[in-house]
Coordinates of C-alpha atoms in Angstrom, one line a residue:
X1146 CA -5.2 33.7 -7.0
X1147 CA -2.0 31.9 -8.0
X1148 CA -1.6 30.5 -4.5
X1149 CA -5.1 29.2 -4.6
X1150 CA -4.6 27.7 -8.0
X1151 CA -1.4 25.8 -6.8
X1152 CA -3.4 24.6 -3.8
X1153 CA -6.1 23.2 -6.0
X1154 CA -3.6 21.5 -8.3
X1155 CA -1.8 19.9 -5.4
X1156 CA -5.0 18.4 -4.0
X1157 CA -6.0 17.1 -7.4
X1158 CA -2.8 15.3 -8.0
X1159 CA -1.8 13.8 -4.6
X1160 CA -4.7 14.1 -2.1
X1161 CA -7.5 11.9 -3.5
X1162 CA -10.2 10.1 -1.6
X1163 CA -8.4 7.5 0.5
X1164 CA -11.1 4.8 0.6
X1165 CA -11.8 4.7 -3.2
X1166 CA -8.2 4.6 -4.4
X1167 CA -6.9 2.0 -1.9
X1168 CA -9.4 -0.6 -3.4
X1169 CA -6.9 -1.2 -6.2
X1170 CA -4.3 -2.8 -4.0
X1171 CA -3.6 -5.6 -1.5
X1172 CA -5.8 -8.5 -0.5
X1173 CA -8.7 -7.0 1.5
X1174 CA -11.8 -7.8 3.4
X1175 CA -14.9 -5.5 3.4
X1176 CA -16.9 -5.4 6.6
X1177 CA -19.7 -7.4 5.0
X1178 CA -17.5 -10.4 4.0
X1179 CA -14.8 -10.4 6.7
X1180 CA -15.0 -14.2 7.0
X1181 CA -14.2 -14.7 3.3
X1182 CA -10.7 -13.4 2.5
X1183 CA -9.9 -12.9 -1.2
X1184 CA -7.6 -15.5 -2.7
X1185 CA -5.4 -15.4 -5.8
X1186 CA -6.7 -17.7 -8.6
X1187 CA -5.0 -21.1 -8.8
X1188 CA -2.7 -20.1 -11.7
X1189 CA 0.3 -22.3 -12.3
X1190 CA 3.6 -20.9 -10.9
X1191 CA 7.1 -22.2 -10.6
X1192 CA 8.3 -22.7 -7.1
X1193 CA 12.0 -21.9 -6.6
X1194 CA 14.4 -21.0 -3.8
X1195 CA 16.9 -19.7 -6.4
X1196 CA 15.4 -17.4 -9.0
X1197 CA 18.8 -17.0 -10.7
X1198 CA 18.5 -20.6 -12.0
X1199 CA 15.3 -19.6 -14.0
X1200 CA 15.4 -18.3 -17.5
X1201 CA 14.6 -14.7 -16.6
X1202 CA 14.7 -13.7 -20.3
X1203 CA 11.2 -15.1 -20.5
X1204 CA 7.9 -14.1 -18.9
X1205 CA 7.5 -16.2 -15.8
X1206 CA 5.3 -16.5 -12.8
X1207 CA 7.1 -17.9 -9.9
X1208 CA 7.0 -18.3 -6.1
X1209 CA 10.4 -17.2 -4.6
X1210 CA 10.9 -19.1 -1.4
X1211 CA 14.5 -18.1 -0.9
X1212 CA 13.9 -15.1 1.5
X1213 CA 17.4 -13.8 0.6
X1214 CA 17.2 -13.1 -3.2
X1215 CA 17.6 -9.8 -4.9
X1216 CA 13.8 -9.5 -5.0
X1217 CA 13.6 -9.5 -1.2
X1218 CA 16.5 -7.1 -0.9
X1219 CA 14.7 -4.6 -3.2
X1220 CA 11.7 -4.7 -0.8
X1221 CA 13.9 -4.2 2.3
X1222 CA 15.9 -1.3 0.8
X1223 CA 13.1 0.9 -0.5
X1224 CA 13.1 4.3 1.3
X1225 CA 11.3 7.0 -0.7
X1226 CA 12.8 10.1 1.0
X1227 CA 12.1 12.2 -2.1
X1228 CA 8.5 12.5 -0.9
X1229 CA 9.5 14.7 2.0
X1230 CA 9.4 17.8 -0.2
X1231 CA 5.9 17.0 -1.4
X1232 CA 4.7 16.5 2.2
X1233 CA 6.1 19.8 3.2
X1234 CA 4.4 21.5 0.3
X1235 CA 1.1 19.9 1.2
X1236 CA 1.3 21.1 4.7
X1237 CA 1.8 24.6 3.5
X1238 CA -1.1 24.4 1.0
X1239 CA -3.5 22.9 3.5
X1240 CA -2.7 25.6 5.9
X1241 CA -4.2 28.1 3.4
X1242 CA -7.5 26.3 3.4
X1243 CA -7.8 24.8 6.9
X1244 CA -6.9 25.5 10.5
X1245 CA -6.6 21.8 11.2
X1246 CA -3.6 21.1 13.5
X1247 CA -0.9 19.0 12.0
X1248 CA 1.7 16.8 13.6
X1249 CA 5.3 17.7 14.1
X1250 CA 7.3 16.9 11.0
X1251 CA 10.2 14.5 11.3
X1252 CA 12.1 12.1 9.1
X1253 CA 11.3 8.9 10.9
X1254 CA 8.8 6.5 9.4
X1255 CA 7.4 2.9 9.6
X1256 CA 6.9 1.1 6.3
X1257 CA 4.3 -1.7 5.8
X1258 CA 4.2 -4.1 2.8
X1259 CA 0.9 -5.3 1.3
X1260 CA 0.1 -9.0 1.5
X1261 CA -1.9 -11.2 -0.9
X1262 CA -3.6 -14.6 -0.5
X1263 CA -2.4 -17.4 -2.7
X1264 CA -3.5 -21.0 -2.2
X1265 CA -4.5 -20.2 1.3
X1266 CA -1.3 -18.6 2.4
X1267 CA -0.2 -15.0 2.8
X1268 CA 2.4 -13.9 0.3
X1269 CA 4.0 -10.7 -0.9
X1270 CA 3.2 -9.9 -4.6
X1271 CA 5.7 -8.5 -7.0
X1272 CA 3.6 -7.3 -10.0
X1273 CA 4.6 -7.2 -13.7
X1274 CA 3.8 -3.5 -13.9
X1275 CA 5.1 -1.2 -11.2
X1276 CA 6.2 -2.1 -7.7
X1277 CA 4.8 -4.0 -4.7
X1278 CA 2.2 -1.8 -3.0
X1279 CA 3.0 -0.5 0.5
X1280 CA 2.2 2.1 3.1
X1281 CA 4.5 4.5 5.0
X1282 CA 3.4 5.8 8.4
X1283 CA 5.4 9.0 9.0
X1284 CA 5.1 11.4 12.0
X1285 CA 3.5 13.9 9.6
X1286 CA 1.8 11.9 6.9
X1287 CA 0.3 8.6 5.9
X1288 CA 1.6 7.6 2.4
X1289 CA 0.2 4.9 0.1
X1290 CA 2.7 3.8 -2.4
X1291 CA 0.8 2.4 -5.4
X1292 CA 2.2 0.3 -8.2
X1293 CA 2.7 3.3 -10.5
X1294 CA 1.9 6.3 -8.2
X1295 CA 1.5 7.4 -4.6
X1296 CA -1.0 9.2 -2.4
X1297 CA -0.2 11.5 0.6
X1298 CA -2.6 12.0 3.4
X1299 CA -1.9 14.2 6.4
X1300 CA -3.1 13.6 10.0
X1301 CA -5.6 15.8 11.8
X1302 CA -3.5 15.0 14.9
X1303 CA -0.5 12.8 15.7
X1304 CA -1.0 9.0 15.5
X1305 CA -1.7 7.2 18.8
X1306 CA 0.2 4.0 19.7
X1307 CA -1.1 1.4 22.1
X1308 CA 1.0 -1.7 22.2
X1309 CA 1.0 -3.0 18.6
X1310 CA -2.1 -1.1 17.6
X1311 CA -1.9 2.3 15.8
X1312 CA -4.8 4.7 15.4
X1313 CA -4.8 8.0 13.4
X1314 CA -7.4 10.4 11.9
X1315 CA -6.6 11.4 8.3
X1316 CA -7.3 14.5 6.3
X1317 CA -8.7 13.2 3.1
X1318 CA -10.5 15.2 0.4
X1319 CA -13.2 14.0 -2.0
X1320 CA -13.7 15.3 -5.6
X1321 CA -15.6 18.3 -4.4
X1322 CA -12.7 19.4 -2.2
X1323 CA -14.6 18.8 1.0
X1324 CA -12.8 17.1 3.8
X1325 CA -13.8 13.4 4.3
X1326 CA -12.9 12.4 7.8
X1327 CA -11.2 9.0 7.6
X1328 CA -9.9 6.8 10.5
X1329 CA -6.8 4.7 10.1
X1330 CA -6.3 1.7 12.4
X1331 CA -3.5 -0.9 12.2
X1332 CA -3.6 -3.9 14.6
X1333 CA -2.1 -7.5 14.7
X1334 CA -4.1 -10.5 13.6
X1335 CA -4.0 -14.0 14.9
X1336 CA -1.4 -14.9 12.2
X1337 CA 2.2 -14.1 13.2
X1338 CA 3.6 -10.9 11.5
X1339 CA 0.2 -10.3 9.7
X1340 CA -1.6 -7.0 10.5
X1341 CA -4.9 -5.6 9.4
X1342 CA -5.0 -2.0 8.2
X1343 CA -8.5 -0.5 8.4
X1344 CA -9.7 2.6 6.8
X1345 CA -13.1 3.8 7.9
X1346 CA -15.3 6.7 6.9
X1347 CA -19.0 7.2 7.1
X1348 CA -19.2 6.1 3.5
X1349 CA -17.1 2.9 3.6
X1350 CA -14.9 0.6 5.5
X1351 CA -12.0 -1.3 4.0
X1352 CA -9.5 -3.7 5.6
X1353 CA -6.1 -4.7 4.0
X1354 CA -3.5 -7.3 5.0
X1355 CA 0.0 -5.9 5.6
X1356 CA 3.3 -6.8 7.3
X1357 CA 6.1 -4.6 8.6
X1358 CA 8.9 -4.1 6.1
X1359 CA 11.4 -5.7 8.5
X1360 CA 9.4 -8.9 8.5
X1361 CA 8.7 -9.2 4.8
X1362 CA 11.2 -12.1 4.4
X1363 CA 8.9 -14.2 6.6
X1364 CA 6.7 -14.6 3.5
X1365 CA 7.2 -16.2 0.1
X1366 CA 7.3 -13.8 -2.8
X1367 CA 4.9 -14.3 -5.7
X1368 CA 6.6 -12.8 -8.8
X1369 CA 4.9 -11.9 -12.0
X1370 CA 8.1 -11.5 -14.1
X1371 CA 7.6 -9.9 -17.6
X1372 CA 11.0 -8.7 -18.9
X1373 CA 10.0 -7.9 -22.5
X1374 CA 6.4 -6.8 -22.5
X1375 CA 3.6 -6.4 -20.0
X1376 CA 1.5 -9.4 -19.1
X1377 CA -1.7 -9.6 -17.1
X1378 CA -1.5 -9.5 -13.4
X1379 CA -2.8 -12.4 -11.4
X1380 CA -6.6 -12.4 -11.3
X1381 CA -8.5 -11.5 -8.2
X1382 CA -12.2 -11.5 -7.8
X1383 CA -12.1 -7.9 -6.6
X1384 CA -10.0 -6.5 -9.4
X1385 CA -10.8 -8.4 -12.7
X1386 CA -11.4 -5.1 -14.5
X1387 CA -7.8 -4.0 -13.9
X1388 CA -5.8 -7.0 -15.0
X1389 CA -3.6 -5.0 -17.4
X1390 CA -3.0 -1.9 -15.4

């Protein structure tokens, strides 16, 4: 009984429905409006190639065009190895409930950074609250790094690679604990270094713009800097109800 209780607790905390929770991050298209990408509202920002020259004691919204600042270095150096223990635990717990085959577990991974649309251009967004959202594609798990939390989803079989396109079937669970088959596909777009991450289930289809971590400095960085107290995030038409999260 204790083992089953731990299994239930693990699913509740880190294995949530993929499609629903990923709506809170990244610029995205749904399949009904694929020709109308979401765009950041035209809020005034400071454009700078040297953030250190700004008065960073004040709340600022600025576009960092330097490609070499500490902000960029933070994005390039992030490597959440501490999640490996949680992934291993999830593998053990899921084995108690399901006979679904899992991929071999290794330490290698590929990280993808979320992109936003601002004034018609793709940018990386550094929020006031939390961290820039990203995804990690490991050999054993697909990890969504949220602004203030993370989600772990295992594969039903190892990911498949065909050129620059990646395909994988995820093990996701709804609130009732029933498996919700979800397909993950990552493929390049017509824009250099911009990829489309697609998550598809029989209930929904969501697409998100991303870029590989090693190419993040090819984009300007939109920073919502709030050193003293939290301020609202940039408004988006898809997420107006969560401006202060």
